[in-house]
Tab-separated table of C-alpha atoms in Angstrom:
chain	number	residue	atom	x	y	z
A	30	SER	CA	-1.796	-29.979	-2.369
A	31	THR	CA	1.740	-30.378	-1.045
A	32	LEU	CA	3.031	-27.379	-2.990
A	33	LYS	CA	0.396	-25.044	-1.614
A	34	SER	CA	0.826	-26.225	1.960
A	35	ASN	CA	4.551	-25.452	1.768
A	36	LEU	CA	3.898	-21.767	1.061
A	37	VAL	CA	4.152	-20.036	4.435
A	38	LEU	CA	3.652	-16.376	5.321
A	39	THR	CA	4.245	-14.435	8.524
A	40	VAL	CA	0.874	-12.847	9.275
A	41	ASN	CA	0.386	-10.059	11.792
A	42	GLU	CA	-3.416	-10.092	11.788
A	43	ILE	CA	-6.538	-10.867	9.770
A	44	PHE	CA	-9.687	-8.900	10.496
A	45	HIS	CA	-13.018	-7.804	9.033
A	46	SER	CA	-13.692	-4.077	8.999
A	47	ILE	CA	-14.853	-1.135	6.925
A	48	GLN	CA	-12.434	0.047	4.276
A	49	GLY	CA	-11.295	3.532	5.288
A	50	GLU	CA	-9.079	4.420	2.339
A	51	SER	CA	-9.015	4.449	-1.462
A	52	THR	CA	-12.029	4.624	-3.778
A	53	HIS	CA	-13.376	1.553	-1.971
A	54	ALA	CA	-13.811	3.519	1.280
A	55	GLY	CA	-16.982	2.584	3.118
A	56	ARG	CA	-17.108	-1.017	1.860
A	57	PRO	CA	-16.802	-4.047	4.134
A	58	CYS	CA	-13.370	-5.554	3.657
A	59	VAL	CA	-11.192	-8.357	4.996
A	60	PHE	CA	-7.706	-7.100	5.859
A	61	VAL	CA	-4.730	-9.438	5.771
A	62	ARG	CA	-1.822	-7.641	7.421
A	63	LEU	CA	1.575	-9.226	6.834
A	64	THR	CA	4.536	-8.818	9.159
A	65	ALA	CA	7.726	-6.830	8.440
A	66	CYS	CA	8.566	-3.488	6.899
A	67	ASP	CA	11.896	-2.124	5.713
A	68	LEU	CA	10.753	1.508	5.996
A	69	ARG	CA	10.402	3.634	9.114
A	70	CYS	CA	8.101	6.462	8.069
A	71	SER	CA	7.880	9.282	10.612
A	72	TRP	CA	4.091	9.090	10.743
A	73	CYS	CA	3.697	5.277	10.708
A	74	ASP	CA	0.558	4.125	12.563
A	75	THR	CA	1.268	0.376	12.488
A	76	PRO	CA	4.702	-0.164	14.096
A	77	TYR	CA	3.347	-3.301	15.765
A	78	ALA	CA	3.499	-4.929	12.308
A	79	PHE	CA	7.291	-4.563	12.088
A	80	HIS	CA	8.023	-7.777	13.977
A	81	GLU	CA	4.924	-9.448	15.455
A	82	GLY	CA	3.177	-12.283	13.674
A	83	ARG	CA	2.576	-15.981	13.311
A	84	LYS	CA	3.448	-18.460	10.580
A	85	MET	CA	0.463	-19.391	8.426
A	86	SER	CA	0.226	-21.261	5.155
A	87	VAL	CA	-1.367	-19.659	2.117
A	88	ASP	CA	-4.103	-22.300	2.429
A	89	GLU	CA	-4.844	-21.215	6.005
A	90	VAL	CA	-5.026	-17.536	5.081
A	91	VAL	CA	-7.364	-18.214	2.153
A	92	ALA	CA	-9.583	-20.381	4.368
A	93	ILE	CA	-9.891	-17.638	6.983
A	94	VAL	CA	-10.688	-15.004	4.368
A	95	ARG	CA	-13.430	-17.248	2.977
A	96	THR	CA	-15.173	-17.500	6.365
A	97	TYR	CA	-16.101	-13.816	6.211
A	98	GLU	CA	-17.956	-14.233	2.898
A	99	CYS	CA	-16.796	-10.743	1.919
A	100	PRO	CA	-16.070	-9.898	-1.746
A	101	LEU	CA	-13.307	-7.372	-0.967
A	102	VAL	CA	-9.921	-8.214	0.560
A	103	GLU	CA	-6.869	-6.031	1.101
A	104	ILE	CA	-3.321	-7.284	1.563
A	105	THR	CA	-1.402	-4.773	3.654
A	106	GLY	CA	1.441	-4.539	6.146
A	107	GLY	CA	4.069	-3.731	7.063
A	108	GLU	CA	5.261	-4.070	3.514
A	109	PRO	CA	3.552	-7.113	2.006
A	110	LEU	CA	5.893	-7.386	-0.984
A	111	LEU	CA	8.767	-8.347	1.313
A	112	GLN	CA	7.319	-11.872	1.452
A	113	LYS	CA	7.476	-13.705	-1.885
A	114	GLU	CA	4.600	-15.968	-0.865
A	115	VAL	CA	2.269	-12.981	-1.132
A	116	TYR	CA	2.168	-13.418	-4.911
A	117	PRO	CA	0.508	-16.862	-4.891
A	118	LEU	CA	-1.755	-15.638	-2.065
A	119	MET	CA	-3.016	-12.780	-4.207
A	120	GLN	CA	-3.559	-15.119	-7.158
A	121	ARG	CA	-5.488	-17.599	-5.010
A	122	LEU	CA	-7.790	-14.831	-3.786
A	123	LEU	CA	-8.320	-13.599	-7.349
A	124	ASP	CA	-9.140	-17.160	-8.408
A	125	ASP	CA	-11.829	-17.183	-5.699
A	126	GLY	CA	-13.505	-14.288	-7.520
A	127	LEU	CA	-12.623	-11.662	-4.911
A	128	THR	CA	-11.667	-8.055	-5.494
A	129	VAL	CA	-8.087	-7.984	-4.234
A	130	MET	CA	-6.321	-4.805	-3.160
A	131	LEU	CA	-2.630	-4.485	-2.350
A	132	GLU	CA	-1.398	-1.623	-0.165
A	133	THR	CA	2.306	-1.167	-0.799
A	134	GLY	CA	4.930	1.433	0.097
A	135	GLY	CA	6.123	2.146	-3.432
A	136	HIS	CA	9.751	1.226	-2.770
A	137	ARG	CA	9.434	-2.418	-3.859
A	138	SER	CA	8.779	-3.380	-7.462
A	139	ILE	CA	5.127	-3.998	-8.328
A	140	ALA	CA	6.013	-5.568	-11.685
A	141	GLU	CA	5.178	-9.146	-10.611
A	142	VAL	CA	1.888	-8.380	-8.855
A	143	PRO	CA	-0.795	-10.517	-10.537
A	144	ALA	CA	-2.942	-8.817	-13.153
A	145	GLY	CA	-6.310	-7.901	-11.698
A	146	VAL	CA	-5.005	-6.821	-8.291
A	147	VAL	CA	-5.831	-3.191	-7.429
A	148	ARG	CA	-2.507	-1.728	-6.351
A	149	VAL	CA	-2.781	1.171	-3.904
A	150	MET	CA	0.786	2.442	-4.068
A	151	ASP	CA	2.337	5.032	-1.799
A	152	VAL	CA	4.739	7.625	-3.051
A	153	LYS	CA	6.724	8.682	0.001
A	154	CYS	CA	6.941	12.448	0.516
A	155	PRO	CA	9.949	14.149	2.174
A	156	GLY	CA	8.123	14.456	5.513
A	157	SER	CA	8.069	10.663	5.818
A	158	GLY	CA	11.858	10.558	5.986
A	159	GLU	CA	11.800	7.831	3.327
A	160	SER	CA	11.289	9.680	0.034
A	161	HIS	CA	14.745	8.611	-1.138
A	162	ARG	CA	13.463	5.010	-1.194
A	163	ASN	CA	10.769	5.539	-3.857
A	164	ASP	CA	11.161	3.129	-6.766
A	165	TRP	CA	10.313	5.385	-9.686
A	166	THR	CA	10.315	2.464	-12.143
A	167	ASN	CA	6.990	1.492	-10.589
A	168	MET	CA	5.388	4.362	-12.471
A	169	ASP	CA	5.840	2.317	-15.663
A	170	HIS	CA	3.861	-0.593	-14.190
A	171	LEU	CA	0.769	1.289	-13.008
A	172	ALA	CA	-2.539	0.261	-14.573
A	173	PRO	CA	-5.853	2.132	-14.940
A	174	GLN	CA	-7.411	0.372	-11.931
A	175	ASP	CA	-4.511	1.277	-9.621
A	176	GLU	CA	-4.434	4.151	-7.123
A	177	VAL	CA	-1.522	6.289	-5.946
A	178	LYS	CA	-1.431	7.719	-2.431
A	179	PHE	CA	0.580	10.565	-0.917
A	180	VAL	CA	0.588	11.105	2.858
A	181	ILE	CA	0.977	14.855	3.371
A	182	LYS	CA	2.719	16.269	6.441
A	183	ASP	CA	3.247	19.908	5.403
A	184	ARG	CA	3.366	22.320	2.467
A	185	ALA	CA	6.652	20.880	1.228
A	186	ASP	CA	5.035	17.459	1.017
A	187	TYR	CA	2.079	18.890	-0.881
A	188	ASP	CA	4.338	20.640	-3.383
A	189	PHE	CA	6.344	17.436	-3.823
A	190	ALA	CA	3.178	15.383	-4.388
A	191	LYS	CA	1.769	17.871	-6.864
A	192	SER	CA	5.010	17.830	-8.859
A	193	VAL	CA	5.014	14.013	-8.999
A	194	VAL	CA	1.370	13.921	-10.118
A	195	GLU	CA	2.159	16.345	-12.927
A	196	LYS	CA	5.484	14.815	-13.985
A	197	TYR	CA	4.066	11.314	-14.354
A	198	ARG	CA	0.597	12.422	-15.585
A	199	LEU	CA	-0.964	10.281	-12.872
A	200	LEU	CA	-4.444	11.730	-13.220
A	201	ASP	CA	-4.569	10.359	-16.777
A	202	ARG	CA	-3.053	6.982	-15.942
A	203	VAL	CA	-4.553	5.619	-12.715
A	204	GLY	CA	-7.970	5.247	-11.180
A	205	ALA	CA	-7.389	7.784	-8.402
A	206	VAL	CA	-4.767	9.983	-6.771
A	207	LEU	CA	-5.156	10.263	-2.990
A	208	PHE	CA	-3.758	13.032	-0.768
A	209	SER	CA	-4.048	12.051	2.919
A	210	PRO	CA	-3.137	14.454	5.768
A	211	VAL	CA	-1.073	13.254	8.714
A	212	HIS	CA	-3.352	13.258	11.779
A	213	ASP	CA	-2.675	16.025	14.328
A	214	VAL	CA	0.039	17.443	12.080
A	215	MET	CA	-1.543	18.483	8.785
A	216	ASP	CA	-4.877	20.276	9.027
A	217	ALA	CA	-7.292	18.588	6.624
A	218	GLN	CA	-9.055	21.849	5.753
A	219	VAL	CA	-5.767	23.506	4.887
A	220	LEU	CA	-4.846	20.580	2.653
A	221	ALA	CA	-8.242	20.782	0.966
A	222	ALA	CA	-7.662	24.485	0.287
A	223	TRP	CA	-4.278	23.749	-1.280
A	224	ILE	CA	-5.813	21.075	-3.518
A	225	LEU	CA	-8.539	23.453	-4.671
A	226	ALA	CA	-6.162	26.366	-5.246
A	227	GLY	CA	-3.617	24.173	-7.024
A	228	GLY	CA	-6.087	22.660	-9.454
A	229	VAL	CA	-5.045	19.093	-8.650
A	230	ALA	CA	-7.927	16.677	-9.173
A	231	ALA	CA	-6.781	14.505	-6.274
A	232	ARG	CA	-9.063	13.011	-3.656
A	233	ARG	CA	-8.407	14.140	-0.116
A	234	GLY	CA	-7.974	10.880	1.735
A	235	ARG	CA	-8.702	10.050	5.334
A	236	ARG	CA	-6.653	11.564	8.128
A	237	TRP	CA	-3.589	9.396	8.689
A	238	THR	CA	-3.769	8.400	12.318
A	239	ARG	CA	-1.436	7.087	14.954
A	240	SER	CA	-3.625	4.446	16.571
A	241	PRO	CA	-3.394	2.809	19.985
A	242	ARG	CA	-1.483	-0.436	19.731
A	243	PRO	CA	-3.978	-3.241	19.063
A	244	ALA	CA	-3.609	-6.896	19.936
A	245	VAL	CA	-2.477	-9.241	17.194
A	246	ALA	CA	-5.519	-10.956	15.772
A	247	ALA	CA	-5.932	-14.720	15.773
A	248	PRO	CA	-8.137	-16.758	13.410
A	249	PRO	CA	-11.381	-15.137	13.117
A	250	ARG	CA	-13.811	-15.981	15.891
A	251	PRO	CA	-15.205	-14.002	17.564
A	252	ARG	CA	-15.460	-11.801	14.525
A	253	THR	CA	-14.510	-8.202	15.125
A	254	VAL	CA	-16.159	-5.590	12.932
A	255	ARG	CA	-14.917	-2.040	13.100
A	256	SER	CA	-13.976	1.080	11.244
A	257	ARG	CA	-10.246	1.363	10.607
A	258	SER	CA	-10.386	4.837	12.078
A	259	GLY	CA	-13.250	4.543	14.543
A	260	ARG	CA	-15.169	2.183	16.791
A	261	ALA	CA	-15.174	-1.575	17.019
A	262	SER	CA	-17.748	-4.091	18.117
A	263	THR	CA	-18.439	-7.795	18.196
A	264	PRO	CA	-21.908	-9.255	17.694
A	265	GLY	CA	-23.780	-8.802	20.948
A	266	GLY	CA	-20.987	-6.773	22.534
A	267	GLN	CA	-20.172	-3.158	23.237
A	268	GLY	CA	-18.111	-0.970	20.957
A	269	ARG	CA	-14.469	-0.207	21.589
A	270	ASP	CA	-12.595	2.932	20.826
A	271	ALA	CA	-10.065	3.403	18.051
A	272	ARG	CA	-9.382	0.000	16.607
A	273	GLY	CA	-9.749	-1.995	19.831
A	274	ARG	CA	-9.783	-5.723	19.221
A	275	THR	CA	-11.433	-8.664	20.922
A	276	ALA	CA	-9.328	-11.277	19.135
A	277	ARG	CA	-6.757	-13.348	20.970
A	278	ARG	CA	-3.025	-13.283	20.460
A	279	PRO	CA	-1.825	-16.300	18.464
């Protein structure tokens, strides 16, 4: 339809991998990474998504996602809610019967995200340098299937996260609370000890990594299959380290 074809997004990459975060960790997943972010977190591992990307219609994105025949798709960034066309994209994917996840920074309103989308929402801790940007009204919009994530850099971040979990009774209101240590900064075993000693029923998430800069992915052949935090391979090819890609630049 003409209306659908006029809906255009700036897309950084689309790829097929293994989900490395959330309660869906370990499942095959199609990732749609949108371009642009208005935060500059100190530990960000995807700065290449700030500016790089290509214009694609919602129809094109949906068609590429369909080629993977994968029931799980995550919309991520950057900050995906900066582009208003993401809302019809999410609805189209839901209408296709997919499980749709949205990874968002927590500083943009989630009120208009379509019902049925699993919102994995960050709450920025002080160590990110962006905690003053948290939109606390989002706490009123969380649903039982949603998940809230804190990236922990140090003890101050842990104490901040624990206080937020308690203040907003998150363990009673969302599907999961995730505490993820910053790679090479926060020791995962130390964080686990704090969680156990503090009595917080949070999941310790994956180690937040600063990854080598990957190439921007083009439409999806050859298909690249990899762990978000580990090796990559293409059918019939050799693995690549740490999120290497075989896809072409657009």
